[in-house]
XYZ file of C-alpha atoms in Angstrom:
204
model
C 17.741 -28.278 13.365
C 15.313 -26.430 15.409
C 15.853 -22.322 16.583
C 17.234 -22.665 19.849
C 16.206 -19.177 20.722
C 14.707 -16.356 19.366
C 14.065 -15.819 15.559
C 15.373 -12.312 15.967
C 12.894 -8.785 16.979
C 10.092 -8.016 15.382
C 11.302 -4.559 14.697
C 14.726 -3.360 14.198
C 15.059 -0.225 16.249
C 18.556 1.174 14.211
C 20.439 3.786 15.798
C 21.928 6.683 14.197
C 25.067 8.650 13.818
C 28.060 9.444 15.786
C 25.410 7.984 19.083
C 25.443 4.980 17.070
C 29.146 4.405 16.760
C 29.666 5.693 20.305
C 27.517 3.133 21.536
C 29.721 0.258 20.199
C 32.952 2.072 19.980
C 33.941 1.059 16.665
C 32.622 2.115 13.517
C 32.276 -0.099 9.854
C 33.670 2.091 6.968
C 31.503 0.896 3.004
C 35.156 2.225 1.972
C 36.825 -0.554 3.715
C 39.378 -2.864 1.555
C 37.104 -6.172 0.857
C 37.695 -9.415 2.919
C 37.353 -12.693 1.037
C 33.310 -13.684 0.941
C 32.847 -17.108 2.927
C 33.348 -20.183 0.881
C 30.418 -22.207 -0.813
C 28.672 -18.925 -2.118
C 29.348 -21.040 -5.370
C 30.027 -19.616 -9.152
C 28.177 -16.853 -10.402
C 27.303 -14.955 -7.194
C 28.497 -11.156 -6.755
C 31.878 -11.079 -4.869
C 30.648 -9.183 -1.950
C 32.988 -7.927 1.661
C 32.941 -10.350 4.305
C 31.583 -8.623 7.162
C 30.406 -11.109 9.533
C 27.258 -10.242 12.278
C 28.061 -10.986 15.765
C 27.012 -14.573 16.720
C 24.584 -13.705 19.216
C 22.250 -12.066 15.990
C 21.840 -15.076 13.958
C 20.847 -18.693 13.901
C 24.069 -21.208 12.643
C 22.536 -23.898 10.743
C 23.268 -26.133 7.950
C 20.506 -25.628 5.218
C 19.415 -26.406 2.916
C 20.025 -29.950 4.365
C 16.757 -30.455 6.438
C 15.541 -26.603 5.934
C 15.341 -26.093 1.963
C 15.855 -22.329 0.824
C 12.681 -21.206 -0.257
C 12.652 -17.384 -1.207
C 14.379 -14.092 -0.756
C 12.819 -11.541 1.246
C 13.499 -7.916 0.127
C 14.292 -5.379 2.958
C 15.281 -1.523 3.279
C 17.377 -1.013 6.249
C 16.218 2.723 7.139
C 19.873 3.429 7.809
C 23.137 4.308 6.187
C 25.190 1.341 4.648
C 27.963 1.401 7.626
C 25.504 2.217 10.201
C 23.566 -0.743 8.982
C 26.840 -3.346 9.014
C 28.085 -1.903 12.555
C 24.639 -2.146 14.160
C 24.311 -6.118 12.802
C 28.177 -6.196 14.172
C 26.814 -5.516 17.618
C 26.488 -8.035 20.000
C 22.997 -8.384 21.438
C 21.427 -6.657 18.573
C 19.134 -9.358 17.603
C 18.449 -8.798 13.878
C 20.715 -9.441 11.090
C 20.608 -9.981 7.226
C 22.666 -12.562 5.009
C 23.797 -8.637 2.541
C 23.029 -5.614 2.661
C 23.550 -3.571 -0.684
C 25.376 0.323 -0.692
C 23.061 2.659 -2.734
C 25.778 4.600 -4.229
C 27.347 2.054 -6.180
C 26.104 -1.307 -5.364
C 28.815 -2.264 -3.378
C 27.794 -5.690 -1.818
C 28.755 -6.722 1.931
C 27.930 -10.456 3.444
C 27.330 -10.396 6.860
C 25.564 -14.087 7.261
C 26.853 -17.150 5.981
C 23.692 -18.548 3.868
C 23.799 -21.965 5.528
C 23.047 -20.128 8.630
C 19.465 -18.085 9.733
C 19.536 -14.595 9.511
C 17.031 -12.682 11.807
C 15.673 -10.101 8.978
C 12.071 -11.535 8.968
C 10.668 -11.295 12.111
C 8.850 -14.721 11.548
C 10.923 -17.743 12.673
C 9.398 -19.780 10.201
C 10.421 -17.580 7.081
C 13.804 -16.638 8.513
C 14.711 -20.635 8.264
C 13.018 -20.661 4.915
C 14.750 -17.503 2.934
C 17.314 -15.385 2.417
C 17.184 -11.687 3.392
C 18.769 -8.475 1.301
C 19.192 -5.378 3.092
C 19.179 -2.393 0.772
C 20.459 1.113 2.022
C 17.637 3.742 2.064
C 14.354 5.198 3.533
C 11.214 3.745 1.996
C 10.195 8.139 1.848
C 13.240 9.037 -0.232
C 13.746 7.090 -3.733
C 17.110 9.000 -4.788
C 18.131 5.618 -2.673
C 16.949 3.488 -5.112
C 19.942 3.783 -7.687
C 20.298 1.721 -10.834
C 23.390 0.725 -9.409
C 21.587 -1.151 -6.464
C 19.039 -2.609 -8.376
C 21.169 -4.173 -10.533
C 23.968 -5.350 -8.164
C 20.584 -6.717 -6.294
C 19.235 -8.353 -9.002
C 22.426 -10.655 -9.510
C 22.278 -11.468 -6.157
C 19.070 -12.274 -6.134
C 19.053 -14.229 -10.303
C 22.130 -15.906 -8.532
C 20.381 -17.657 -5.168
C 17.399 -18.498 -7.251
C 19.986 -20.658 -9.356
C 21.711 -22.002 -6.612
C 18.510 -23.077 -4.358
C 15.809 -23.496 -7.227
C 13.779 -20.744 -6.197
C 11.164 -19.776 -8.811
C 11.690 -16.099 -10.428
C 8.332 -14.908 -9.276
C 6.307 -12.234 -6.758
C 5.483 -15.368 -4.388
C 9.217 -16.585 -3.849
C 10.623 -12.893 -4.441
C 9.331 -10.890 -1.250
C 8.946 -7.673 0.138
C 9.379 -7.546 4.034
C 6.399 -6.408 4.644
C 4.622 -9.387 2.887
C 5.500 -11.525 5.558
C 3.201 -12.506 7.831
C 3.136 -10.609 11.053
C 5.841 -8.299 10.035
C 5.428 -4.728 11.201
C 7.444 -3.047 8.804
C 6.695 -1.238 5.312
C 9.645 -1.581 3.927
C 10.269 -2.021 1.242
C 7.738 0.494 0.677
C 5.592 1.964 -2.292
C 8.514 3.400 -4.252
C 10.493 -0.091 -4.326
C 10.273 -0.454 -8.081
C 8.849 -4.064 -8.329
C 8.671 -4.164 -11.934
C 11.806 -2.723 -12.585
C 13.724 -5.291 -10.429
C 11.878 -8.351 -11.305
C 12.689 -7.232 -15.000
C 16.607 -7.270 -13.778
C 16.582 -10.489 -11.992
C 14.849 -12.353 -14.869
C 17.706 -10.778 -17.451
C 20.203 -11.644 -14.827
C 18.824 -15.211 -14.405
């Protein structure tokens, strides 16, 4: 299966605030009681809340039949956790991940199904070949970074590298901005690569 349109933007301009909310008229609470995750995550993965991206900001697909998972990509969504699920709610937004991760606590939301192409990568070709992980921060500030999130992360992560045979290494296990073309930073110097490789291989 081929993209039948675009791979998702290049940059993800995210909105802020009460404008943000305004804009869509509905607003996406971390607090809200968790919806069964999609079936087929398999054993072993983090139970995270089902909140599903509007179809117009993601691929469907059916890999890995015919597109083999090949990494994850690491991303840091320069926006709050709700802000973050409400904007990939929008229709017409164009840029999605498969989770995004609270800071606080390491609550865990799904918001692609992983059969289907999230638009996190801004490269077609590594959208169809990874799954993305949204973490909520600023790449500036590391009192984001909690130990709560690495580690939630880090199961995630230990648990799709099981599932798909991904190595446990720096060349499957990617920042965003280690993609090629991408235009983003995150996630950023203080992204403690050392630290959460550490957690993935304990978790693995």
């Amino acid at each position: 299966m081929r993209p039948c349109c675009s791979p998702g933007p290049s940059r993800r301009h995210l909105l802020t605030g009460i404008a943000a909310l305004a804009a869509t008229g509905t607003a996406c609470s971390g607090n809200a009681t968790p919806s069964p995750a999609p079936t087929g995550t398999g054993p072993g993965y983090p139970q995270p809340q089902w909140v599903p991206a509007a179809a117009t900001n993601y691929t469907p697909a059916d890999r890995p039949d015919g597109h083999p998972v090949r990494m994850v990509i690491v991303h840091v969504t320069q926006e709050t956790f709700p802000d973050t699920l409400m904007l990939f709610g929008r229709p017409g937004y164009r840029a999605s991940a498969h989770y995004v991760v609270r800071s606080e606590d390491g609550h865990l939301a799904q918001c692609v199904r992983e059969r289907d192409v999230a638009w996190h990568a801004g490269n077609a070709a590594y959208n169809w070949r990874s799954i993305g992980i949204e973490h909520e921060g600023r790449v500036d500030e590391p009192r984001w970074f909690t130990q709560a999130l690495y580690e939630r992360s880090a199961g995630l992560t230990a648990a799709i590298c099981r599932r798909y045979g991904i190595p446990v290494d720096r060349r499957h296990i990617i920042g965003h901005d280690e993609v090629p073309g991408a235009d983003h930073t995150d996630p950023g110097p203080l992204w403690d690569w050392a630290r959460y490789m550490r957690l993935v291989r304990a978790a693995f």
